[in-house]
mmCIF file of C-alpha atoms and ligand atoms in Angstrom:
data_model
loop_
_atom_site.group_PDB
_atom_site.id
_atom_site.type_symbol
_atom_site.label_atom_id
_atom_site.label_comp_id
_atom_site.label_asym_id
_atom_site.label_seq_id
_atom_site.Cartn_x
_atom_site.Cartn_y
_atom_site.Cartn_z
ATOM 1 C CA MET A 1 -3.147 -47.104 1.001
ATOM 2 C CA THR A 2 -4.524 -46.944 4.514
ATOM 3 C CA ASP A 3 -8.292 -47.682 4.591
ATOM 4 C CA PHE A 4 -9.285 -44.401 6.156
ATOM 5 C CA ILE A 5 -7.574 -42.460 3.389
ATOM 6 C CA GLN A 6 -9.852 -44.210 0.881
ATOM 7 C CA GLU A 7 -12.786 -43.396 3.144
ATOM 8 C CA GLY A 8 -11.656 -39.792 3.223
ATOM 9 C CA ASP A 9 -11.844 -39.680 -0.551
ATOM 10 C CA LYS A 10 -15.352 -41.099 -0.329
ATOM 11 C CA TYR A 11 -16.876 -39.059 2.498
ATOM 12 C CA LEU A 12 -15.103 -35.696 2.451
ATOM 13 C CA ILE A 13 -16.012 -32.924 0.032
ATOM 14 C CA GLY A 14 -13.101 -32.941 -2.356
ATOM 15 C CA ASN A 15 -11.973 -29.302 -2.154
ATOM 16 C CA TYR A 16 -8.416 -30.151 -1.104
ATOM 17 C CA ALA A 17 -5.658 -31.877 -3.053
ATOM 18 C CA ARG A 18 -4.133 -33.973 -0.291
ATOM 19 C CA TYR A 19 -0.963 -36.005 -0.058
ATOM 20 C CA PRO A 20 -1.790 -39.635 0.793
ATOM 21 C CA VAL A 21 -0.117 -39.252 4.183
ATOM 22 C CA SER A 22 -1.621 -38.964 7.641
ATOM 23 C CA PHE A 23 0.352 -37.494 10.520
ATOM 24 C CA VAL A 24 -0.718 -38.754 13.895
ATOM 25 C CA LYS A 25 1.874 -37.300 16.253
ATOM 26 C CA GLY A 26 4.381 -34.494 16.466
ATOM 27 C CA GLU A 27 7.260 -33.569 18.736
ATOM 28 C CA GLY A 28 9.246 -30.368 18.335
ATOM 29 C CA VAL A 29 9.763 -29.894 14.595
ATOM 30 C CA TYR A 30 9.216 -33.566 13.785
ATOM 31 C CA LEU A 31 6.031 -35.206 12.546
ATOM 32 C CA TYR A 32 5.232 -38.941 12.628
ATOM 33 C CA ASP A 33 2.829 -40.640 10.235
ATOM 34 C CA ASP A 34 0.508 -43.529 11.042
ATOM 35 C CA LYS A 35 3.248 -45.993 10.047
ATOM 36 C CA GLY A 36 5.674 -44.460 12.530
ATOM 37 C CA ARG A 37 7.789 -42.730 9.885
ATOM 38 C CA ARG A 38 9.484 -39.487 10.960
ATOM 39 C CA TYR A 39 9.475 -36.258 8.928
ATOM 40 C CA ILE A 40 11.098 -32.895 9.547
ATOM 41 C CA ASP A 41 8.545 -30.120 9.214
ATOM 42 C CA MET A 42 9.316 -26.876 7.374
ATOM 43 C CA LEU A 43 5.635 -26.080 6.803
ATOM 44 C CA ALA A 44 4.205 -25.916 10.355
ATOM 45 C CA GLY A 45 0.629 -26.546 9.208
ATOM 46 C CA ILE A 46 1.040 -23.603 6.762
ATOM 47 C CA ALA A 47 2.711 -21.088 9.085
ATOM 48 C CA VAL A 48 0.545 -22.029 12.060
ATOM 49 C CA ASN A 49 2.451 -24.190 14.534
ATOM 50 C CA THR A 50 4.594 -21.401 15.966
ATOM 51 C CA LEU A 51 6.024 -23.553 18.775
ATOM 52 C CA GLY A 52 6.099 -26.824 16.841
ATOM 53 C CA TYR A 53 4.385 -29.913 18.224
ATOM 54 C CA ASN A 54 3.644 -30.885 21.805
ATOM 55 C CA HIS A 55 5.320 -27.794 23.202
ATOM 56 C CA PRO A 56 4.802 -28.071 26.980
ATOM 57 C CA ALA A 57 3.738 -24.426 27.279
ATOM 58 C CA ILE A 58 0.726 -24.926 24.991
ATOM 59 C CA THR A 59 -0.058 -28.558 25.719
ATOM 60 C CA GLU A 60 -0.233 -28.009 29.464
ATOM 61 C CA ALA A 61 -2.085 -24.710 29.158
ATOM 62 C CA ILE A 62 -4.863 -26.109 26.982
ATOM 63 C CA CYS A 63 -5.145 -29.390 28.910
ATOM 64 C CA ASN A 64 -5.528 -27.477 32.179
ATOM 65 C CA GLN A 65 -7.976 -25.052 30.594
ATOM 66 C CA ALA A 66 -10.076 -27.883 29.127
ATOM 67 C CA ARG A 67 -10.538 -29.266 32.635
ATOM 68 C CA GLN A 68 -11.927 -25.900 33.787
ATOM 69 C CA ILE A 69 -14.000 -24.488 30.927
ATOM 70 C CA ILE A 70 -13.664 -24.462 27.126
ATOM 71 C CA HIS A 71 -16.381 -22.132 25.881
ATOM 72 C CA VAL A 72 -19.005 -19.760 27.259
ATOM 73 C CA SER A 73 -19.693 -17.245 24.412
ATOM 74 C CA ASN A 74 -19.020 -13.543 24.290
ATOM 75 C CA LEU A 75 -22.054 -12.758 26.413
ATOM 76 C CA PHE A 76 -19.577 -13.009 29.295
ATOM 77 C CA TYR A 77 -16.094 -11.728 30.143
ATOM 78 C CA ILE A 78 -13.293 -14.221 29.414
ATOM 79 C CA GLN A 79 -10.058 -13.570 31.294
ATOM 80 C CA PRO A 80 -7.519 -15.108 28.882
ATOM 81 C CA GLN A 81 -9.230 -13.249 25.987
ATOM 82 C CA ILE A 82 -8.658 -9.971 27.815
ATOM 83 C CA GLU A 83 -5.076 -10.930 28.643
ATOM 84 C CA VAL A 84 -4.298 -11.756 24.991
ATOM 85 C CA ALA A 85 -5.873 -8.465 23.870
ATOM 86 C CA LYS A 86 -3.687 -6.626 26.397
ATOM 87 C CA ILE A 87 -0.518 -8.365 25.200
ATOM 88 C CA LEU A 88 -1.347 -7.593 21.554
ATOM 89 C CA VAL A 89 -2.107 -3.940 22.310
ATOM 90 C CA GLU A 90 0.949 -3.431 24.514
ATOM 91 C CA ASN A 91 3.176 -4.878 21.801
ATOM 92 C CA SER A 92 1.685 -3.120 18.759
ATOM 93 C CA CYS A 93 0.497 0.316 17.620
ATOM 94 C CA GLY A 94 -3.148 -0.716 18.124
ATOM 95 C CA ASP A 95 -5.571 0.015 20.967
ATOM 96 C CA ARG A 96 -8.308 -2.627 20.918
ATOM 97 C CA VAL A 97 -8.798 -6.206 19.730
ATOM 98 C CA PHE A 98 -11.669 -8.246 18.282
ATOM 99 C CA PHE A 99 -11.343 -12.038 18.214
ATOM 100 C CA CYS A 100 -12.615 -14.503 15.638
ATOM 101 C CA ASN A 101 -11.486 -17.930 14.401
ATOM 102 C CA SER A 102 -9.522 -17.638 11.166
ATOM 103 C CA GLY A 103 -7.673 -15.324 8.825
ATOM 104 C CA ALA A 104 -10.592 -14.926 6.442
ATOM 105 C CA GLU A 105 -12.825 -13.979 9.343
ATOM 106 C CA ALA A 106 -10.281 -11.485 10.644
ATOM 107 C CA ASN A 107 -10.136 -9.803 7.229
ATOM 108 C CA GLU A 108 -13.919 -9.972 6.849
ATOM 109 C CA ALA A 109 -14.241 -8.230 10.223
ATOM 110 C CA ALA A 110 -11.638 -5.647 9.190
ATOM 111 C CA ILE A 111 -13.549 -4.940 5.951
ATOM 112 C CA LYS A 112 -16.779 -4.458 7.917
ATOM 113 C CA LEU A 113 -15.030 -2.264 10.475
ATOM 114 C CA ILE A 114 -13.539 -0.056 7.733
ATOM 115 C CA ARG A 115 -16.935 0.415 6.065
ATOM 116 C CA ARG A 116 -18.733 1.042 9.332
ATOM 117 C CA TYR A 117 -16.139 3.598 10.434
ATOM 118 C CA PHE A 118 -16.720 5.785 7.373
ATOM 119 C CA TYR A 119 -20.484 5.193 7.579
ATOM 120 C CA ASP A 120 -20.425 6.498 11.150
ATOM 121 C CA LYS A 121 -18.386 9.511 10.026
ATOM 122 C CA GLY A 122 -20.964 10.205 7.319
ATOM 123 C CA GLU A 123 -18.335 9.859 4.580
ATOM 124 C CA ASP A 124 -19.133 7.969 1.404
ATOM 125 C CA ARG A 125 -15.927 5.972 1.400
ATOM 126 C CA TYR A 126 -16.143 2.201 1.107
ATOM 127 C CA GLU A 127 -13.632 1.069 -1.518
ATOM 128 C CA ILE A 128 -10.676 -0.999 -0.426
ATOM 129 C CA VAL A 129 -7.533 -1.183 -2.520
ATOM 130 C CA THR A 130 -5.685 -4.510 -2.371
ATOM 131 C CA PHE A 131 -2.804 -5.907 -4.412
ATOM 132 C CA GLU A 132 -2.229 -8.193 -7.352
ATOM 133 C CA GLY A 133 -0.758 -11.457 -6.114
ATOM 134 C CA GLY A 134 -2.332 -10.988 -2.669
ATOM 135 C CA PHE A 135 -4.365 -13.464 -0.672
ATOM 136 C CA HIS A 136 -6.868 -12.581 2.047
ATOM 137 C CA GLY A 137 -9.113 -15.626 2.492
ATOM 138 C CA ARG A 138 -11.998 -17.628 1.073
ATOM 139 C CA THR A 139 -15.194 -15.855 2.138
ATOM 140 C CA LEU A 140 -17.022 -13.896 -0.557
ATOM 141 C CA ALA A 141 -15.600 -10.553 0.562
ATOM 142 C CA THR A 142 -12.095 -11.905 1.074
ATOM 143 C CA ILE A 143 -11.913 -13.698 -2.294
ATOM 144 C CA THR A 144 -12.905 -10.358 -3.761
ATOM 145 C CA ALA A 145 -10.168 -8.649 -1.762
ATOM 146 C CA THR A 146 -7.914 -11.371 -3.189
ATOM 147 C CA SER A 147 -7.328 -10.046 -6.689
ATOM 148 C CA GLN A 148 -6.486 -13.418 -8.258
ATOM 149 C CA THR A 149 -9.321 -14.598 -10.510
ATOM 150 C CA LYS A 150 -8.584 -18.284 -9.842
ATOM 151 C CA TYR A 151 -10.068 -17.854 -6.349
ATOM 152 C CA GLN A 152 -13.128 -15.952 -7.635
ATOM 153 C CA GLU A 153 -14.155 -18.033 -10.636
ATOM 154 C CA GLY A 154 -17.700 -19.344 -10.421
ATOM 155 C CA PHE A 155 -18.620 -17.422 -7.281
ATOM 156 C CA ALA A 156 -20.249 -14.354 -8.839
ATOM 157 C CA PRO A 157 -21.852 -12.038 -7.946
ATOM 158 C CA LEU A 158 -19.001 -10.777 -5.785
ATOM 159 C CA PRO A 159 -19.430 -7.857 -3.376
ATOM 160 C CA GLU A 160 -18.651 -4.411 -4.730
ATOM 161 C CA GLY A 161 -16.030 -2.048 -3.470
ATOM 162 C CA PHE A 162 -12.621 -3.589 -4.187
ATOM 163 C CA LYS A 163 -9.891 -2.262 -6.458
ATOM 164 C CA TYR A 164 -6.529 -3.767 -7.247
ATOM 165 C CA ALA A 165 -3.123 -2.150 -7.533
ATOM 166 C CA LYS A 166 0.255 -3.541 -8.556
ATOM 167 C CA PHE A 167 2.419 -4.697 -5.657
ATOM 168 C CA ASN A 168 5.487 -2.503 -5.096
ATOM 169 C CA ASP A 169 4.164 0.132 -7.529
ATOM 170 C CA LEU A 170 3.074 3.369 -5.857
ATOM 171 C CA ASN A 171 1.770 4.956 -9.060
ATOM 172 C CA SER A 172 -0.567 2.048 -9.489
ATOM 173 C CA VAL A 173 -1.974 2.702 -5.996
ATOM 174 C CA LYS A 174 -2.291 6.409 -6.776
ATOM 175 C CA SER A 175 -4.393 5.536 -9.837
ATOM 176 C CA ALA A 176 -6.605 3.194 -7.809
ATOM 177 C CA ILE A 177 -7.342 5.684 -5.013
ATOM 178 C CA THR A 178 -10.469 7.825 -5.501
ATOM 179 C CA GLN A 179 -12.667 9.916 -3.207
ATOM 180 C CA LYS A 180 -14.473 6.680 -2.397
ATOM 181 C CA THR A 181 -11.350 4.897 -1.105
ATOM 182 C CA ALA A 182 -11.659 3.874 2.524
ATOM 183 C CA ALA A 183 -8.552 1.746 2.985
ATOM 184 C CA VAL A 184 -5.524 0.090 1.479
ATOM 185 C CA MET A 185 -4.972 -3.482 2.673
ATOM 186 C CA ILE A 186 -1.611 -5.122 2.146
ATOM 187 C CA GLU A 187 0.443 -8.171 3.115
ATOM 188 C CA ILE A 188 3.956 -7.044 4.093
ATOM 189 C CA ILE A 189 5.162 -10.264 2.499
ATOM 190 C CA GLN A 190 2.662 -11.861 0.135
ATOM 191 C CA GLY A 191 2.522 -15.435 1.388
ATOM 192 C CA GLU A 192 0.277 -17.506 -0.852
ATOM 193 C CA GLY A 193 1.245 -15.315 -3.817
ATOM 194 C CA GLY A 194 4.836 -16.584 -3.741
ATOM 195 C CA VAL A 195 6.580 -15.130 -0.646
ATOM 196 C CA ASN A 196 6.987 -11.698 -2.278
ATOM 197 C CA PRO A 197 8.273 -9.055 0.128
ATOM 198 C CA ALA A 198 7.050 -5.458 -0.166
ATOM 199 C CA GLU A 199 9.948 -3.057 -0.714
ATOM 200 C CA LYS A 200 10.806 -0.747 2.175
ATOM 201 C CA LYS A 201 10.472 2.463 0.175
ATOM 202 C CA PHE A 202 7.212 1.345 -1.395
ATOM 203 C CA LEU A 203 5.670 0.482 1.974
ATOM 204 C CA GLU A 204 6.756 3.685 3.662
ATOM 205 C CA ASP A 205 5.626 5.833 0.706
ATOM 206 C CA LEU A 206 2.348 3.914 0.591
ATOM 207 C CA TYR A 207 1.795 4.604 4.271
ATOM 208 C CA GLN A 208 2.439 8.332 3.737
ATOM 209 C CA LEU A 209 0.109 8.363 0.729
ATOM 210 C CA CYS A 210 -2.669 6.828 2.846
ATOM 211 C CA ARG A 211 -2.099 9.445 5.546
ATOM 212 C CA GLU A 212 -2.246 12.282 2.994
ATOM 213 C CA GLN A 213 -5.425 10.946 1.400
ATOM 214 C CA GLY A 214 -7.316 10.134 4.615
ATOM 215 C CA VAL A 215 -7.256 6.454 3.664
ATOM 216 C CA LEU A 216 -6.876 3.770 6.353
ATOM 217 C CA PHE A 217 -3.719 1.661 6.187
ATOM 218 C CA VAL A 218 -4.388 -1.990 6.947
ATOM 219 C CA THR A 219 -1.839 -4.804 7.147
ATOM 220 C CA ASP A 220 -2.961 -8.401 6.730
ATOM 221 C CA GLU A 221 -0.503 -10.093 9.070
ATOM 222 C CA VAL A 222 -2.345 -13.398 9.100
ATOM 223 C CA GLN A 223 0.800 -15.116 7.813
ATOM 224 C CA THR A 224 3.550 -12.617 8.742
ATOM 225 C CA GLY A 225 2.386 -11.988 12.319
ATOM 226 C CA ILE A 226 3.362 -13.489 15.687
ATOM 227 C CA GLY A 227 7.100 -13.530 15.205
ATOM 228 C CA ARG A 228 7.202 -15.182 11.794
ATOM 229 C CA THR A 229 9.484 -12.500 10.291
ATOM 230 C CA GLY A 230 11.652 -11.946 13.371
ATOM 231 C CA LYS A 231 9.500 -9.153 14.854
ATOM 232 C CA LEU A 232 6.157 -9.729 16.560
ATOM 233 C CA PHE A 233 4.504 -8.028 13.558
ATOM 234 C CA ALA A 234 6.123 -7.603 10.150
ATOM 235 C CA TYR A 235 5.104 -3.922 9.978
ATOM 236 C CA GLN A 236 7.567 -3.303 12.829
ATOM 237 C CA HIS A 237 10.494 -3.675 10.414
ATOM 238 C CA PHE A 238 9.368 -0.407 8.790
ATOM 239 C CA ASP A 239 8.541 3.173 9.603
ATOM 240 C CA ILE A 240 4.781 2.623 9.340
ATOM 241 C CA GLU A 241 1.867 2.331 11.766
ATOM 242 C CA PRO A 242 -1.169 0.393 10.548
ATOM 243 C CA ASP A 243 -4.631 1.551 11.571
ATOM 244 C CA ILE A 244 -5.784 -2.066 11.530
ATOM 245 C CA ILE A 245 -3.791 -5.321 11.725
ATOM 246 C CA THR A 246 -5.345 -8.718 11.054
ATOM 247 C CA LEU A 247 -4.006 -11.932 12.572
ATOM 248 C CA ALA A 248 -4.699 -15.672 12.677
ATOM 249 C CA LYS A 249 -2.475 -18.662 11.793
ATOM 250 C CA GLY A 250 0.452 -18.525 14.270
ATOM 251 C CA LEU A 251 -1.497 -16.794 17.026
ATOM 252 C CA GLY A 252 -3.001 -19.968 18.493
ATOM 253 C CA GLY A 253 -0.073 -22.262 17.732
ATOM 254 C CA GLY A 254 -2.513 -24.681 16.051
ATOM 255 C CA VAL A 255 -5.714 -23.857 17.913
ATOM 256 C CA PRO A 256 -8.007 -21.857 15.583
ATOM 257 C CA ILE A 257 -8.093 -18.156 16.398
ATOM 258 C CA GLY A 258 -8.122 -14.894 14.445
ATOM 259 C CA ALA A 259 -7.874 -11.317 15.607
ATOM 260 C CA VAL A 260 -8.253 -7.719 14.467
ATOM 261 C CA ILE A 261 -6.177 -5.082 16.217
ATOM 262 C CA SER A 262 -7.502 -1.578 15.645
ATOM 263 C CA LYS A 263 -6.789 2.001 16.574
ATOM 264 C CA GLU A 264 -9.206 3.386 19.153
ATOM 265 C CA GLU A 265 -11.093 5.799 16.911
ATOM 266 C CA ILE A 266 -11.881 3.130 14.323
ATOM 267 C CA ALA A 267 -12.609 0.419 16.891
ATOM 268 C CA ARG A 268 -15.393 2.602 18.319
ATOM 269 C CA SER A 269 -17.509 1.805 15.277
ATOM 270 C CA PHE A 270 -18.046 -1.761 16.479
ATOM 271 C CA VAL A 271 -20.712 -1.286 19.131
ATOM 272 C CA PRO A 272 -22.969 -4.079 20.459
ATOM 273 C CA GLY A 273 -24.868 -5.644 17.586
ATOM 274 C CA THR A 274 -22.587 -4.546 14.742
ATOM 275 C CA HIS A 275 -20.398 -7.641 14.548
ATOM 276 C CA GLY A 276 -19.720 -10.839 16.447
ATOM 277 C CA SER A 277 -18.606 -14.449 16.542
ATOM 278 C CA THR A 278 -19.930 -17.250 18.723
ATOM 279 C CA PHE A 279 -16.563 -18.927 19.191
ATOM 280 C CA GLY A 280 -14.311 -15.881 18.746
ATOM 281 C CA GLY A 281 -11.694 -15.677 21.480
ATOM 282 C CA ASN A 282 -13.083 -18.483 23.620
ATOM 283 C CA TYR A 283 -11.248 -19.875 26.641
ATOM 284 C CA LEU A 284 -9.488 -22.670 24.788
ATOM 285 C CA ALA A 285 -8.284 -20.540 21.875
ATOM 286 C CA THR A 286 -7.124 -17.590 23.935
ATOM 287 C CA THR A 287 -5.417 -19.825 26.483
ATOM 288 C CA ALA A 288 -3.399 -21.257 23.587
ATOM 289 C CA ALA A 289 -2.713 -17.768 22.205
ATOM 290 C CA ARG A 290 -1.563 -16.524 25.615
ATOM 291 C CA ALA A 291 0.870 -19.441 25.851
ATOM 292 C CA VAL A 292 2.196 -18.756 22.337
ATOM 293 C CA LEU A 293 2.635 -15.020 22.946
ATOM 294 C CA ASN A 294 4.371 -15.558 26.277
ATOM 295 C CA GLU A 295 6.930 -17.815 24.577
ATOM 296 C CA VAL A 296 7.426 -15.622 21.503
ATOM 297 C CA LEU A 297 7.910 -12.518 23.660
ATOM 298 C CA LYS A 298 10.549 -14.157 25.854
ATOM 299 C CA GLU A 299 13.868 -12.307 25.776
ATOM 300 C CA GLY A 300 15.874 -13.235 22.686
ATOM 301 C CA PHE A 301 13.218 -15.395 20.980
ATOM 302 C CA LEU A 302 12.495 -12.986 18.112
ATOM 303 C CA ASN A 303 16.186 -12.194 17.546
ATOM 304 C CA GLU A 304 16.789 -15.912 17.235
ATOM 305 C CA VAL A 305 14.020 -16.206 14.639
ATOM 306 C CA ALA A 306 15.746 -13.473 12.606
ATOM 307 C CA GLU A 307 19.136 -15.179 12.980
ATOM 308 C CA LYS A 308 17.821 -18.634 12.087
ATOM 309 C CA GLY A 309 16.080 -17.099 9.073
ATOM 310 C CA GLU A 310 19.402 -15.717 7.829
ATOM 311 C CA PHE A 311 20.980 -19.125 8.402
ATOM 312 C CA LEU A 312 18.194 -20.818 6.413
ATOM 313 C CA LYS A 313 18.722 -18.347 3.569
ATOM 314 C CA GLU A 314 22.485 -19.040 3.538
ATOM 315 C CA LYS A 315 21.892 -22.796 3.463
ATOM 316 C CA LEU A 316 19.357 -22.496 0.634
ATOM 317 C CA SER A 317 21.751 -20.287 -1.349
ATOM 318 C CA GLU A 318 24.510 -22.874 -0.851
ATOM 319 C CA ILE A 319 22.405 -25.512 -2.625
ATOM 320 C CA GLY A 320 21.811 -23.175 -5.567
ATOM 321 C CA LEU A 321 18.378 -21.759 -4.659
ATOM 322 C CA ASN A 322 17.462 -18.044 -4.557
ATOM 323 C CA PRO A 323 15.786 -17.416 -1.215
ATOM 324 C CA ARG A 324 13.747 -14.308 -0.434
ATOM 325 C CA GLY A 325 11.690 -13.262 2.568
ATOM 326 C CA MET A 326 12.286 -12.346 6.199
ATOM 327 C CA GLY A 327 12.830 -14.334 9.369
ATOM 328 C CA LEU A 328 11.375 -17.808 9.050
ATOM 329 C CA MET A 329 9.129 -16.920 6.115
ATOM 330 C CA ILE A 330 11.265 -17.785 3.124
ATOM 331 C CA GLY A 331 10.407 -18.565 -0.469
ATOM 332 C CA CYS A 332 12.573 -19.945 -3.269
ATOM 333 C CA PRO A 333 11.299 -19.491 -6.815
ATOM 334 C CA LEU A 334 12.301 -22.451 -8.991
ATOM 335 C CA PRO A 335 13.312 -22.354 -12.648
ATOM 336 C CA GLU A 336 10.701 -23.578 -15.143
ATOM 337 C CA SER A 337 12.560 -26.866 -15.510
ATOM 338 C CA LYS A 338 11.621 -27.781 -11.932
ATOM 339 C CA ASN A 339 8.068 -27.952 -10.648
ATOM 340 C CA ALA A 340 7.634 -26.792 -7.038
ATOM 341 C CA GLY A 341 4.730 -29.189 -6.474
ATOM 342 C CA GLU A 342 6.820 -32.138 -7.690
ATOM 343 C CA VAL A 343 9.757 -31.090 -5.506
ATOM 344 C CA ALA A 344 7.482 -30.837 -2.444
ATOM 345 C CA LYS A 345 6.056 -34.285 -3.199
ATOM 346 C CA LYS A 346 9.512 -35.837 -3.550
ATOM 347 C CA ALA A 347 10.642 -34.063 -0.384
ATOM 348 C CA LEU A 348 7.750 -35.627 1.493
ATOM 349 C CA GLU A 349 8.723 -39.075 0.225
ATOM 350 C CA ASN A 350 12.170 -38.337 1.652
ATOM 351 C CA GLY A 351 10.945 -37.273 5.082
ATOM 352 C CA LEU A 352 10.797 -33.501 4.613
ATOM 353 C CA VAL A 353 7.581 -31.477 4.735
ATOM 354 C CA ILE A 354 7.771 -28.243 2.723
ATOM 355 C CA GLY A 355 5.154 -26.021 1.174
ATOM 356 C CA THR A 356 4.661 -24.350 -2.163
ATOM 357 C CA ALA A 357 3.283 -20.934 -3.068
ATOM 358 C CA GLY A 358 2.330 -19.050 -6.231
ATOM 359 C CA GLY A 359 4.823 -18.569 -9.025
ATOM 360 C CA ASN A 360 6.427 -22.031 -8.780
ATOM 361 C CA THR A 361 7.903 -21.202 -5.382
ATOM 362 C CA LEU A 362 9.011 -23.455 -2.530
ATOM 363 C CA ARG A 363 7.834 -22.080 0.804
ATOM 364 C CA PHE A 364 9.617 -22.505 4.136
ATOM 365 C CA VAL A 365 7.617 -21.501 7.211
ATOM 366 C CA PRO A 366 8.896 -23.898 9.895
ATOM 367 C CA PRO A 367 7.997 -23.819 13.584
ATOM 368 C CA LEU A 368 9.817 -20.816 15.078
ATOM 369 C CA ILE A 369 11.491 -23.098 17.635
ATOM 370 C CA ILE A 370 13.512 -24.891 14.934
ATOM 371 C CA THR A 371 17.281 -25.078 15.599
ATOM 372 C CA LYS A 372 20.119 -24.435 13.152
ATOM 373 C CA ASP A 373 20.979 -28.159 13.188
ATOM 374 C CA GLU A 374 17.405 -28.984 12.235
ATOM 375 C CA ILE A 375 17.519 -26.376 9.460
ATOM 376 C CA SER A 376 20.697 -28.016 8.126
ATOM 377 C CA GLU A 377 19.045 -31.440 8.283
ATOM 378 C CA ALA A 378 16.056 -30.187 6.278
ATOM 379 C CA VAL A 379 18.210 -28.447 3.653
ATOM 380 C CA ASN A 380 20.358 -31.589 3.259
ATOM 381 C CA ILE A 381 17.250 -33.605 2.404
ATOM 382 C CA LEU A 382 16.105 -30.863 0.026
ATOM 383 C CA GLN A 383 19.476 -30.844 -1.724
ATOM 384 C CA LYS A 384 19.149 -34.550 -2.516
ATOM 385 C CA VAL A 385 15.618 -34.018 -3.787
ATOM 386 C CA VAL A 386 16.385 -30.966 -5.929
ATOM 387 C CA ASN A 387 19.352 -32.710 -7.556
HETATM 388 N N1 PLP B 401 -4.565 -13.692 4.831
HETATM 389 C C1 PLP B 401 -3.374 -14.220 4.533
HETATM 390 C C2 PLP B 401 -2.204 -13.313 4.314
HETATM 391 C C3 PLP B 401 -3.219 -15.607 4.440
HETATM 392 O O1 PLP B 401 -2.022 -16.126 4.132
HETATM 393 C C4 PLP B 401 -4.344 -16.433 4.664
HETATM 394 C C5 PLP B 401 -4.240 -17.897 4.543
HETATM 395 O O2 PLP B 401 -3.366 -18.427 3.939
HETATM 396 C C6 PLP B 401 -5.563 -15.840 4.973
HETATM 397 C C7 PLP B 401 -5.640 -14.474 5.056
HETATM 398 C C8 PLP B 401 -6.767 -16.680 5.230
HETATM 399 O O3 PLP B 401 -6.635 -17.339 6.441
HETATM 400 P P1 PLP B 401 -7.580 -18.581 6.835
HETATM 401 O O4 PLP B 401 -7.207 -19.710 5.934
HETATM 402 O O5 PLP B 401 -7.258 -18.832 8.282
HETATM 403 O O6 PLP B 401 -8.981 -18.132 6.633
#
């Protein structure tokens, strides 16, 4: 084992189970470890590296930006931050954007914004309904929004005001909604929970239910956003219009950034002093995000993501797996006889990086720039491993 890996085990807090591998370089969809070994990457840093590695659009943008200015704080106007906000607004149903640094922070900000909005209206609504199998982050509020007890154990007392409903079950949501309900927050495809897509009818009925009940409809697009499903935002596959959308992961193409897109009326509740972030939307992060968005919004890019996703599904079906998901966010549940973690480990030993998710599921969230040939190459390695 490389020395620094042993040092990592000594000096780092041990909250991650890591593979004993260290990647030091990437190019396109390929990663290289410190021994020069090449891997094909179907994980993209957990749905982050939208344009793969060393994409000239991002690399040049952030190198040039670093030579000018990296950070100044939100006491001042930051041009790329404003440009990214404009792109997000012009390409979504939202009106205004707040920037932070991660998915958990984006959801935390959304939770605060929801509460503050009803507070300002003088309505005693603060409860947020989320879904079993969901995942919204690791802060105290977002582990509470995350219904799964494995993320909450040992961290009591948790904040009040969260209720859980069954995914794809409208009656369950109806039972959870009370006069105190402020919002419903949902992942269009549950990522960490096992790549579980919401059903079209459920989502559209849920949206209507929220409208009827005066409840805000919030989509956590931290994992599904920025082209991952073949549209810029996953909600755009459906006849729904979120009041709030949260983003992170793919937005910065690897540079940490999170965002909340909100409708005007709700956004007005964040006035100076109500919420903030020192780093949120700084020059470096928003320069990266601008580069990512400009690539993803190029003519044909999103259609190609959708097409390549279908191709990946076909290939996975051919080797006997049962893919589900949209675009390049695909999960394959494995039978009990095969352990997803073991398969991912063996895949890595064979030069293929794949992820896992809840419910013994293999997760494929490659860089969106992957080609069909590269998809075939990855599935060929997987076939050997699975057999
Ligand atoms: N929301 C969803 C849907 C996610 O998948 C994740 C991370 O996996 C988060 C929120 C939390 O994001 P972060 O790890 O950037 O805080």
